[in-house]
């Protein structure tokens, strides 16, 4: 049975961005997952089909009404159950949520379905969140115009982890962050681009040397750009080989810095 996503959104067409393009488009066609959208506007009772109102306590902007959202969530949960989903969570995408990382992507992948609420305006009536939401998830520390892009980010990150979605079964494991390191640099043709040549080792055809170089680059880049990630990785244990490669990278980097600084000071 496929993983089922149900999304509550005022802008269902936005989700064409993932369902009609690329890896996530193909995965949907091949029924690796199902995605169904619910518009709270379709669950309104009045002629204006109102989904928002002014905030109690005053202030700028509007707040999404609890009732149309709750009716949409109820319909979404019903569809999940009818599709055979047994383990489901309701997630509200918000800057107040738990930060999305590879750990959370794996955790949510253990479920069989998700109901995602994409808010608009200044937010959602808090009583809806208390009544219906199991977890709030944030994709980063910034405010957007709505939760649709975050919902798509979450779906994309989960779909590419589904077994069989990426052609090569190894692809998802090669991803950055899976081994707690940043990615190594990539090159393709031509061999020389604007005077810049591809590292010789990548053209050697020696898979042992190539893997060693890539691991060294990943370690070195993580050391340079994400010392916080490297510290975690060191705590979880580095092999003697990894330590040697990193020390070698540091030495080469520092030697290069000294060379660059010649003449200064
Ligand atoms: C709007 C606003 C206006 C004035 C002062 C404070 C304010 N906060 C917000 C706000 O948080 N609006 C949200 C817009 C309401 C819920 C949907 N929106 C949203 C979700 N923006 N950003 C996200 C989001 C979700 C997950 N990860 C990162 C950002």
PDB file of C-alpha atoms and ligand atoms in Angstrom:
ATOM      1  CA  UNK A   1       0.000   0.000   0.000  1.00  0.00           C
ATOM      2  CA  UNK A   2       1.220   3.458  -0.925  1.00  0.00           C
ATOM      3  CA  UNK A   3       1.934   6.269   1.538  1.00  0.00           C
ATOM      4  CA  UNK A   4      -1.000   8.708   1.566  1.00  0.00           C
ATOM      5  CA  UNK A   5      -0.706  12.488   1.866  1.00  0.00           C
ATOM      6  CA  UNK A   6      -3.803  14.630   2.423  1.00  0.00           C
ATOM      7  CA  UNK A   7      -3.200  18.374   2.339  1.00  0.00           C
ATOM      8  CA  UNK A   8      -5.516  21.085   3.664  1.00  0.00           C
ATOM      9  CA  UNK A   9      -4.895  24.191   1.555  1.00  0.00           C
ATOM     10  CA  UNK A  10      -6.594  27.243   0.079  1.00  0.00           C
ATOM     11  CA  UNK A  11      -4.311  26.816  -2.969  1.00  0.00           C
ATOM     12  CA  UNK A  12      -4.490  23.173  -4.115  1.00  0.00           C
ATOM     13  CA  UNK A  13      -3.015  24.009  -7.564  1.00  0.00           C
ATOM     14  CA  UNK A  14       0.302  24.906  -5.938  1.00  0.00           C
ATOM     15  CA  UNK A  15       0.846  21.171  -5.360  1.00  0.00           C
ATOM     16  CA  UNK A  16       1.122  20.626  -9.140  1.00  0.00           C
ATOM     17  CA  UNK A  17       4.686  21.816  -8.581  1.00  0.00           C
ATOM     18  CA  UNK A  18       5.553  18.435  -7.046  1.00  0.00           C
ATOM     19  CA  UNK A  19       2.892  16.097  -8.488  1.00  0.00           C
ATOM     20  CA  UNK A  20       3.577  17.069 -12.116  1.00  0.00           C
ATOM     21  CA  UNK A  21       7.344  17.449 -12.190  1.00  0.00           C
ATOM     22  CA  UNK A  22      10.516  15.440 -11.815  1.00  0.00           C
ATOM     23  CA  UNK A  23      11.178  12.628  -9.363  1.00  0.00           C
ATOM     24  CA  UNK A  24       8.082  13.405  -7.246  1.00  0.00           C
ATOM     25  CA  UNK A  25       5.891  13.548 -10.394  1.00  0.00           C
ATOM     26  CA  UNK A  26       7.083  10.153 -11.613  1.00  0.00           C
ATOM     27  CA  UNK A  27       6.759   8.659  -8.133  1.00  0.00           C
ATOM     28  CA  UNK A  28       3.113   9.762  -7.987  1.00  0.00           C
ATOM     29  CA  UNK A  29       2.393   8.363 -11.482  1.00  0.00           C
ATOM     30  CA  UNK A  30       3.931   5.070 -10.380  1.00  0.00           C
ATOM     31  CA  UNK A  31       1.772   5.133  -7.229  1.00  0.00           C
ATOM     32  CA  UNK A  32       4.594   5.253  -4.699  1.00  0.00           C
ATOM     33  CA  UNK A  33       2.394   7.754  -2.880  1.00  0.00           C
ATOM     34  CA  UNK A  34      -1.069   9.296  -3.096  1.00  0.00           C
ATOM     35  CA  UNK A  35      -1.723  13.032  -2.680  1.00  0.00           C
ATOM     36  CA  UNK A  36      -5.176  14.507  -2.212  1.00  0.00           C
ATOM     37  CA  UNK A  37      -5.988  18.141  -1.452  1.00  0.00           C
ATOM     38  CA  UNK A  38      -8.873  19.584   0.560  1.00  0.00           C
ATOM     39  CA  UNK A  39      -9.887  23.237   0.287  1.00  0.00           C
ATOM     40  CA  UNK A  40     -11.374  24.625   3.526  1.00  0.00           C
ATOM     41  CA  UNK A  41     -13.451  26.949   1.332  1.00  0.00           C
ATOM     42  CA  UNK A  42     -15.446  23.884   0.235  1.00  0.00           C
ATOM     43  CA  UNK A  43     -16.421  23.297   3.884  1.00  0.00           C
ATOM     44  CA  UNK A  44     -17.872  26.768   4.537  1.00  0.00           C
ATOM     45  CA  UNK A  45     -21.576  27.359   5.156  1.00  0.00           C
ATOM     46  CA  UNK A  46     -22.099  31.028   4.241  1.00  0.00           C
ATOM     47  CA  UNK A  47     -22.563  32.535   0.766  1.00  0.00           C
ATOM     48  CA  UNK A  48     -19.231  34.355   0.849  1.00  0.00           C
ATOM     49  CA  UNK A  49     -17.450  31.084   1.607  1.00  0.00           C
ATOM     50  CA  UNK A  50     -15.503  32.868   4.352  1.00  0.00           C
ATOM     51  CA  UNK A  51     -12.399  31.066   5.675  1.00  0.00           C
ATOM     52  CA  UNK A  52     -10.876  33.874   7.788  1.00  0.00           C
ATOM     53  CA  UNK A  53     -11.822  36.567  10.293  1.00  0.00           C
ATOM     54  CA  UNK A  54     -10.233  39.375  12.326  1.00  0.00           C
ATOM     55  CA  UNK A  55      -8.057  38.444  15.299  1.00  0.00           C
ATOM     56  CA  UNK A  56      -9.471  38.769  18.838  1.00  0.00           C
ATOM     57  CA  UNK A  57      -7.275  41.288  20.646  1.00  0.00           C
ATOM     58  CA  UNK A  58      -6.770  43.300  17.481  1.00  0.00           C
ATOM     59  CA  UNK A  59      -3.737  43.695  15.317  1.00  0.00           C
ATOM     60  CA  UNK A  60      -3.044  43.445  11.614  1.00  0.00           C
ATOM     61  CA  UNK A  61      -4.221  40.708   9.291  1.00  0.00           C
ATOM     62  CA  UNK A  62      -6.636  37.830   9.503  1.00  0.00           C
ATOM     63  CA  UNK A  63      -6.834  34.430  11.204  1.00  0.00           C
ATOM     64  CA  UNK A  64      -8.097  31.191   9.633  1.00  0.00           C
ATOM     65  CA  UNK A  65     -11.426  30.022  11.062  1.00  0.00           C
ATOM     66  CA  UNK A  66     -11.322  26.764  13.034  1.00  0.00           C
ATOM     67  CA  UNK A  67     -14.570  25.301  11.693  1.00  0.00           C
ATOM     68  CA  UNK A  68     -13.887  24.956   7.920  1.00  0.00           C
ATOM     69  CA  UNK A  69     -10.405  23.645   8.760  1.00  0.00           C
ATOM     70  CA  UNK A  70     -11.771  21.070  11.210  1.00  0.00           C
ATOM     71  CA  UNK A  71     -14.302  19.833   8.646  1.00  0.00           C
ATOM     72  CA  UNK A  72     -11.539  19.542   6.020  1.00  0.00           C
ATOM     73  CA  UNK A  73      -9.291  17.651   8.467  1.00  0.00           C
ATOM     74  CA  UNK A  74     -12.152  15.267   9.295  1.00  0.00           C
ATOM     75  CA  UNK A  75     -12.726  14.550   5.586  1.00  0.00           C
ATOM     76  CA  UNK A  76      -8.986  14.038   5.078  1.00  0.00           C
ATOM     77  CA  UNK A  77      -8.742  11.605   8.023  1.00  0.00           C
ATOM     78  CA  UNK A  78     -11.721   9.661   6.646  1.00  0.00           C
ATOM     79  CA  UNK A  79     -10.047   9.334   3.254  1.00  0.00           C
ATOM     80  CA  UNK A  80      -6.818   8.196   4.918  1.00  0.00           C
ATOM     81  CA  UNK A  81      -8.631   5.443   6.809  1.00  0.00           C
ATOM     82  CA  UNK A  82     -10.600   4.421   3.705  1.00  0.00           C
ATOM     83  CA  UNK A  83      -7.298   4.146   1.778  1.00  0.00           C
ATOM     84  CA  UNK A  84      -6.016   1.663   4.361  1.00  0.00           C
ATOM     85  CA  UNK A  85      -3.829   4.054   6.381  1.00  0.00           C
ATOM     86  CA  UNK A  86      -3.394   2.664   9.910  1.00  0.00           C
ATOM     87  CA  UNK A  87      -0.686   4.965  11.329  1.00  0.00           C
ATOM     88  CA  UNK A  88      -1.447   8.627  10.589  1.00  0.00           C
ATOM     89  CA  UNK A  89      -0.455  12.005  11.991  1.00  0.00           C
ATOM     90  CA  UNK A  90      -1.855  15.509  11.497  1.00  0.00           C
ATOM     91  CA  UNK A  91       0.928  18.054  10.970  1.00  0.00           C
ATOM     92  CA  UNK A  92       0.672  21.839  10.929  1.00  0.00           C
ATOM     93  CA  UNK A  93       3.509  23.521   9.039  1.00  0.00           C
ATOM     94  CA  UNK A  94       4.569  26.511  11.111  1.00  0.00           C
ATOM     95  CA  UNK A  95       7.649  28.480  12.177  1.00  0.00           C
ATOM     96  CA  UNK A  96       6.812  27.371  15.773  1.00  0.00           C
ATOM     97  CA  UNK A  97       7.343  23.698  14.916  1.00  0.00           C
ATOM     98  CA  UNK A  98      10.121  21.140  15.305  1.00  0.00           C
ATOM     99  CA  UNK A  99      12.852  21.824  12.734  1.00  0.00           C
ATOM    100  CA  UNK A 100      12.758  19.371   9.828  1.00  0.00           C
ATOM    101  CA  UNK A 101      15.913  17.300   9.413  1.00  0.00           C
ATOM    102  CA  UNK A 102      16.864  13.883   8.059  1.00  0.00           C
ATOM    103  CA  UNK A 103      15.944  12.277  11.426  1.00  0.00           C
ATOM    104  CA  UNK A 104      12.388  13.633  11.286  1.00  0.00           C
ATOM    105  CA  UNK A 105      12.036  12.661   7.599  1.00  0.00           C
ATOM    106  CA  UNK A 106      12.899   9.053   8.546  1.00  0.00           C
ATOM    107  CA  UNK A 107      10.561   9.109  11.577  1.00  0.00           C
ATOM    108  CA  UNK A 108       7.569  10.321   9.566  1.00  0.00           C
ATOM    109  CA  UNK A 109       8.360   7.737   6.886  1.00  0.00           C
ATOM    110  CA  UNK A 110       7.536   4.999   9.418  1.00  0.00           C
ATOM    111  CA  UNK A 111       3.879   6.093   9.331  1.00  0.00           C
ATOM    112  CA  UNK A 112       1.500   5.111   6.523  1.00  0.00           C
ATOM    113  CA  UNK A 113      -0.109   8.522   6.004  1.00  0.00           C
ATOM    114  CA  UNK A 114       0.013  12.236   6.855  1.00  0.00           C
ATOM    115  CA  UNK A 115      -2.573  15.002   6.934  1.00  0.00           C
ATOM    116  CA  UNK A 116      -0.753  18.291   6.337  1.00  0.00           C
ATOM    117  CA  UNK A 117      -2.324  21.642   7.199  1.00  0.00           C
ATOM    118  CA  UNK A 118      -0.986  24.581   5.191  1.00  0.00           C
ATOM    119  CA  UNK A 119      -2.024  27.823   6.831  1.00  0.00           C
ATOM    120  CA  UNK A 120      -2.361  31.286   5.266  1.00  0.00           C
ATOM    121  CA  UNK A 121      -2.810  34.837   6.574  1.00  0.00           C
ATOM    122  CA  UNK A 122      -1.412  35.454  10.089  1.00  0.00           C
ATOM    123  CA  UNK A 123      -2.171  31.939  11.263  1.00  0.00           C
ATOM    124  CA  UNK A 124      -4.806  29.450  12.351  1.00  0.00           C
ATOM    125  CA  UNK A 125      -7.200  29.665  15.331  1.00  0.00           C
ATOM    126  CA  UNK A 126      -5.241  27.995  18.130  1.00  0.00           C
ATOM    127  CA  UNK A 127      -8.202  25.851  19.195  1.00  0.00           C
ATOM    128  CA  UNK A 128      -8.011  24.009  15.842  1.00  0.00           C
ATOM    129  CA  UNK A 129      -4.336  23.272  16.504  1.00  0.00           C
ATOM    130  CA  UNK A 130      -5.094  22.012  20.037  1.00  0.00           C
ATOM    131  CA  UNK A 131      -7.972  19.808  18.819  1.00  0.00           C
ATOM    132  CA  UNK A 132      -6.548  18.335  15.642  1.00  0.00           C
ATOM    133  CA  UNK A 133      -2.781  18.769  15.301  1.00  0.00           C
ATOM    134  CA  UNK A 134      -0.390  16.050  16.520  1.00  0.00           C
ATOM    135  CA  UNK A 135       2.843  17.832  15.621  1.00  0.00           C
ATOM    136  CA  UNK A 136       4.020  21.204  14.298  1.00  0.00           C
ATOM    137  CA  UNK A 137       6.882  21.107  11.812  1.00  0.00           C
ATOM    138  CA  UNK A 138       9.094  23.969  10.623  1.00  0.00           C
ATOM    139  CA  UNK A 139      11.350  23.834   7.558  1.00  0.00           C
ATOM    140  CA  UNK A 140      13.495  26.751   8.741  1.00  0.00           C
ATOM    141  CA  UNK A 141      13.633  29.893  10.819  1.00  0.00           C
ATOM    142  CA  UNK A 142      11.878  32.385   8.579  1.00  0.00           C
ATOM    143  CA  UNK A 143       8.292  33.400   7.845  1.00  0.00           C
ATOM    144  CA  UNK A 144       6.677  32.717   4.469  1.00  0.00           C
ATOM    145  CA  UNK A 145       3.277  33.693   3.039  1.00  0.00           C
ATOM    146  CA  UNK A 146       1.820  30.289   3.799  1.00  0.00           C
ATOM    147  CA  UNK A 147       2.447  26.655   4.684  1.00  0.00           C
ATOM    148  CA  UNK A 148       2.136  25.272   1.145  1.00  0.00           C
ATOM    149  CA  UNK A 149       5.822  25.469   0.197  1.00  0.00           C
ATOM    150  CA  UNK A 150       6.841  23.914   3.559  1.00  0.00           C
ATOM    151  CA  UNK A 151       4.309  21.073   3.003  1.00  0.00           C
ATOM    152  CA  UNK A 152       5.819  20.446  -0.443  1.00  0.00           C
ATOM    153  CA  UNK A 153       9.334  20.497   1.007  1.00  0.00           C
ATOM    154  CA  UNK A 154       8.289  17.874   3.567  1.00  0.00           C
ATOM    155  CA  UNK A 155       6.571  15.686   0.931  1.00  0.00           C
ATOM    156  CA  UNK A 156       9.564  15.911  -1.440  1.00  0.00           C
ATOM    157  CA  UNK A 157      12.029  14.981   1.295  1.00  0.00           C
ATOM    158  CA  UNK A 158       9.910  11.942   2.251  1.00  0.00           C
ATOM    159  CA  UNK A 159       9.137  10.741  -1.293  1.00  0.00           C
ATOM    160  CA  UNK A 160      12.801  10.577  -2.349  1.00  0.00           C
ATOM    161  CA  UNK A 161      13.464   8.281   0.632  1.00  0.00           C
ATOM    162  CA  UNK A 162      10.788   5.777  -0.450  1.00  0.00           C
ATOM    163  CA  UNK A 163      12.386   2.513  -1.621  1.00  0.00           C
ATOM    164  CA  UNK A 164      12.409   2.336  -5.430  1.00  0.00           C
ATOM    165  CA  UNK A 165      11.639   6.022  -6.089  1.00  0.00           C
ATOM    166  CA  UNK A 166      15.220   6.852  -7.059  1.00  0.00           C
ATOM    167  CA  UNK A 167      16.320   4.462  -9.819  1.00  0.00           C
ATOM    168  CA  UNK A 168      19.507   3.268  -8.122  1.00  0.00           C
ATOM    169  CA  UNK A 169      18.663   1.755  -4.704  1.00  0.00           C
ATOM    170  CA  UNK A 170      21.873   3.359  -3.358  1.00  0.00           C
ATOM    171  CA  UNK A 171      20.956   6.930  -4.427  1.00  0.00           C
ATOM    172  CA  UNK A 172      19.064   7.990  -1.305  1.00  0.00           C
ATOM    173  CA  UNK A 173      21.837   6.622   0.924  1.00  0.00           C
ATOM    174  CA  UNK A 174      24.408   8.716  -0.947  1.00  0.00           C
ATOM    175  CA  UNK A 175      22.522  11.894  -0.066  1.00  0.00           C
ATOM    176  CA  UNK A 176      24.115  14.599   1.982  1.00  0.00           C
ATOM    177  CA  UNK A 177      23.234  14.309   5.721  1.00  0.00           C
ATOM    178  CA  UNK A 178      22.497  10.572   5.538  1.00  0.00           C
ATOM    179  CA  UNK A 179      26.037   9.877   6.772  1.00  0.00           C
ATOM    180  CA  UNK A 180      26.100  13.089   8.838  1.00  0.00           C
ATOM    181  CA  UNK A 181      28.381  14.891   6.386  1.00  0.00           C
ATOM    182  CA  UNK A 182      27.973  17.452   3.644  1.00  0.00           C
ATOM    183  CA  UNK A 183      28.131  16.308   0.023  1.00  0.00           C
ATOM    184  CA  UNK A 184      31.382  16.035  -1.945  1.00  0.00           C
ATOM    185  CA  UNK A 185      31.875  18.141  -5.121  1.00  0.00           C
ATOM    186  CA  UNK A 186      30.500  16.865  -8.450  1.00  0.00           C
ATOM    187  CA  UNK A 187      31.921  17.237 -11.968  1.00  0.00           C
ATOM    188  CA  UNK A 188      30.810  16.333 -15.481  1.00  0.00           C
ATOM    189  CA  UNK A 189      32.056  17.099 -19.009  1.00  0.00           C
ATOM    190  CA  UNK A 190      33.969  18.961 -20.307  1.00  0.00           C
ATOM    191  CA  UNK A 191      37.264  17.969 -18.672  1.00  0.00           C
ATOM    192  CA  UNK A 192      38.385  21.614 -18.770  1.00  0.00           C
ATOM    193  CA  UNK A 193      35.785  24.366 -18.221  1.00  0.00           C
ATOM    194  CA  UNK A 194      36.961  27.983 -18.531  1.00  0.00           C
ATOM    195  CA  UNK A 195      40.482  26.886 -17.640  1.00  0.00           C
ATOM    196  CA  UNK A 196      39.343  24.917 -14.569  1.00  0.00           C
ATOM    197  CA  UNK A 197      40.254  21.205 -14.756  1.00  0.00           C
ATOM    198  CA  UNK A 198      38.424  18.242 -13.168  1.00  0.00           C
ATOM    199  CA  UNK A 199      40.436  16.688 -10.281  1.00  0.00           C
ATOM    200  CA  UNK A 200      42.750  14.043 -11.753  1.00  0.00           C
ATOM    201  CA  UNK A 201      41.630  11.307  -9.314  1.00  0.00           C
ATOM    202  CA  UNK A 202      38.067  11.337 -10.750  1.00  0.00           C
ATOM    203  CA  UNK A 203      39.450  10.387 -14.171  1.00  0.00           C
ATOM    204  CA  UNK A 204      41.745   7.657 -12.797  1.00  0.00           C
ATOM    205  CA  UNK A 205      39.052   4.970 -12.968  1.00  0.00           C
ATOM    206  CA  UNK A 206      40.298   3.646  -9.592  1.00  0.00           C
ATOM    207  CA  UNK A 207      37.143   3.279  -7.436  1.00  0.00           C
ATOM    208  CA  UNK A 208      39.104   2.944  -4.172  1.00  0.00           C
ATOM    209  CA  UNK A 209      40.989   6.214  -4.738  1.00  0.00           C
ATOM    210  CA  UNK A 210      37.804   7.931  -5.929  1.00  0.00           C
ATOM    211  CA  UNK A 211      35.775   6.897  -2.856  1.00  0.00           C
ATOM    212  CA  UNK A 212      38.622   7.948  -0.576  1.00  0.00           C
ATOM    213  CA  UNK A 213      38.850  11.368  -2.259  1.00  0.00           C
ATOM    214  CA  UNK A 214      35.070  11.887  -2.053  1.00  0.00           C
ATOM    215  CA  UNK A 215      34.987  10.959   1.636  1.00  0.00           C
ATOM    216  CA  UNK A 216      37.899  13.332   2.261  1.00  0.00           C
ATOM    217  CA  UNK A 217      36.126  16.176   0.449  1.00  0.00           C
ATOM    218  CA  UNK A 218      32.926  15.505   2.416  1.00  0.00           C
ATOM    219  CA  UNK A 219      34.846  15.555   5.710  1.00  0.00           C
ATOM    220  CA  UNK A 220      36.824  18.650   4.722  1.00  0.00           C
ATOM    221  CA  UNK A 221      33.800  20.622   3.581  1.00  0.00           C
ATOM    222  CA  UNK A 222      31.925  19.699   6.757  1.00  0.00           C
ATOM    223  CA  UNK A 223      34.928  20.883   8.800  1.00  0.00           C
ATOM    224  CA  UNK A 224      35.040  24.182   6.890  1.00  0.00           C
ATOM    225  CA  UNK A 225      31.333  24.951   6.556  1.00  0.00           C
ATOM    226  CA  UNK A 226      29.512  23.057   9.321  1.00  0.00           C
ATOM    227  CA  UNK A 227      31.796  22.546  12.318  1.00  0.00           C
ATOM    228  CA  UNK A 228      28.636  21.812  14.377  1.00  0.00           C
ATOM    229  CA  UNK A 229      27.837  18.805  12.147  1.00  0.00           C
ATOM    230  CA  UNK A 230      31.435  17.592  12.250  1.00  0.00           C
ATOM    231  CA  UNK A 231      31.472  17.716  16.065  1.00  0.00           C
ATOM    232  CA  UNK A 232      28.376  15.472  16.128  1.00  0.00           C
ATOM    233  CA  UNK A 233      29.946  13.094  13.637  1.00  0.00           C
ATOM    234  CA  UNK A 234      33.162  12.904  15.717  1.00  0.00           C
ATOM    235  CA  UNK A 235      31.095  12.172  18.851  1.00  0.00           C
ATOM    236  CA  UNK A 236      29.387   9.293  17.022  1.00  0.00           C
ATOM    237  CA  UNK A 237      32.791   7.852  16.154  1.00  0.00           C
ATOM    238  CA  UNK A 238      35.201   8.248  13.265  1.00  0.00           C
ATOM    239  CA  UNK A 239      37.251   5.429  11.746  1.00  0.00           C
ATOM    240  CA  UNK A 240      41.055   5.672  11.691  1.00  0.00           C
ATOM    241  CA  UNK A 241      40.778   6.128   7.909  1.00  0.00           C
ATOM    242  CA  UNK A 242      38.337   9.040   8.287  1.00  0.00           C
ATOM    243  CA  UNK A 243      40.572  10.746  10.858  1.00  0.00           C
ATOM    244  CA  UNK A 244      43.595  10.380   8.590  1.00  0.00           C
ATOM    245  CA  UNK A 245      41.725  11.793   5.582  1.00  0.00           C
ATOM    246  CA  UNK A 246      40.450  14.788   7.580  1.00  0.00           C
ATOM    247  CA  UNK A 247      43.891  15.573   9.054  1.00  0.00           C
ATOM    248  CA  UNK A 248      45.383  15.403   5.559  1.00  0.00           C
ATOM    249  CA  UNK A 249      42.676  17.791   4.272  1.00  0.00           C
ATOM    250  CA  UNK A 250      43.291  20.270   7.130  1.00  0.00           C
ATOM    251  CA  UNK A 251      47.047  20.213   6.522  1.00  0.00           C
ATOM    252  CA  UNK A 252      46.633  20.841   2.780  1.00  0.00           C
ATOM    253  CA  UNK A 253      44.088  23.599   3.451  1.00  0.00           C
ATOM    254  CA  UNK A 254      46.333  25.380   5.959  1.00  0.00           C
ATOM    255  CA  UNK A 255      49.407  25.070   3.708  1.00  0.00           C
ATOM    256  CA  UNK A 256      47.337  26.618   0.924  1.00  0.00           C
ATOM    257  CA  UNK A 257      46.202  29.473   3.181  1.00  0.00           C
ATOM    258  CA  UNK A 258      49.828  30.279   4.100  1.00  0.00           C
ATOM    259  CA  UNK A 259      50.736  30.336   0.412  1.00  0.00           C
ATOM    260  CA  UNK A 260      47.818  32.689  -0.345  1.00  0.00           C
ATOM    261  CA  UNK A 261      48.894  35.043   2.447  1.00  0.00           C
ATOM    262  CA  UNK A 262      52.473  35.384   1.199  1.00  0.00           C
ATOM    263  CA  UNK A 263      53.433  39.036   0.887  1.00  0.00           C
ATOM    264  CA  UNK A 264      50.713  40.232   3.238  1.00  0.00           C
ATOM    265  CA  UNK A 265      51.360  41.455   6.798  1.00  0.00           C
TER     266      UNK A 265
HETATM  267  C1  LIG B   1       2.533  36.455   9.909  1.00  0.00           C
HETATM  268  C2  LIG B   1       2.788  37.579  10.644  1.00  0.00           C
HETATM  269  C3  LIG B   1       2.497  38.929  10.434  1.00  0.00           C
HETATM  270  C4  LIG B   1       2.900  39.856  11.382  1.00  0.00           C
HETATM  271  C5  LIG B   1       3.564  39.448  12.516  1.00  0.00           C
HETATM  272  C6  LIG B   1       3.836  38.101  12.725  1.00  0.00           C
HETATM  273  C7  LIG B   1       3.432  37.192  11.776  1.00  0.00           C
HETATM  274  N1  LIG B   1       3.583  35.892  11.738  1.00  0.00           N
HETATM  275  C8  LIG B   1       3.004  35.452  10.639  1.00  0.00           C
HETATM  276  C9  LIG B   1       2.966  34.064  10.327  1.00  0.00           C
HETATM  277  O1  LIG B   1       3.622  33.262  10.991  1.00  0.00           O
HETATM  278  N2  LIG B   1       2.153  33.709   9.305  1.00  0.00           N
HETATM  279  C10 LIG B   1       2.064  32.326   8.939  1.00  0.00           C
HETATM  280  C11 LIG B   1       2.167  32.213   7.452  1.00  0.00           C
HETATM  281  C12 LIG B   1       0.801  31.685   9.404  1.00  0.00           C
HETATM  282  C13 LIG B   1       0.868  30.219   9.095  1.00  0.00           C
HETATM  283  C14 LIG B   1       1.250  29.969   7.646  1.00  0.00           C
HETATM  284  N3  LIG B   1       2.341  30.814   7.261  1.00  0.00           N
HETATM  285  C15 LIG B   1       3.621  30.376   7.320  1.00  0.00           C
HETATM  286  C16 LIG B   1       4.089  29.104   7.540  1.00  0.00           C
HETATM  287  N4  LIG B   1       4.666  31.155   7.127  1.00  0.00           N
HETATM  288  N5  LIG B   1       5.781  30.473   7.285  1.00  0.00           N
HETATM  289  C17 LIG B   1       5.465  29.213   7.522  1.00  0.00           C
HETATM  290  C18 LIG B   1       6.447  28.203   7.739  1.00  0.00           C
HETATM  291  C19 LIG B   1       6.087  26.897   7.965  1.00  0.00           C
HETATM  292  C20 LIG B   1       7.067  25.953   8.189  1.00  0.00           C
HETATM  293  N6  LIG B   1       8.378  26.294   8.173  1.00  0.00           N
HETATM  294  C21 LIG B   1       8.749  27.553   7.941  1.00  0.00           C
HETATM  295  C22 LIG B   1       7.798  28.542   7.731  1.00  0.00           C
END
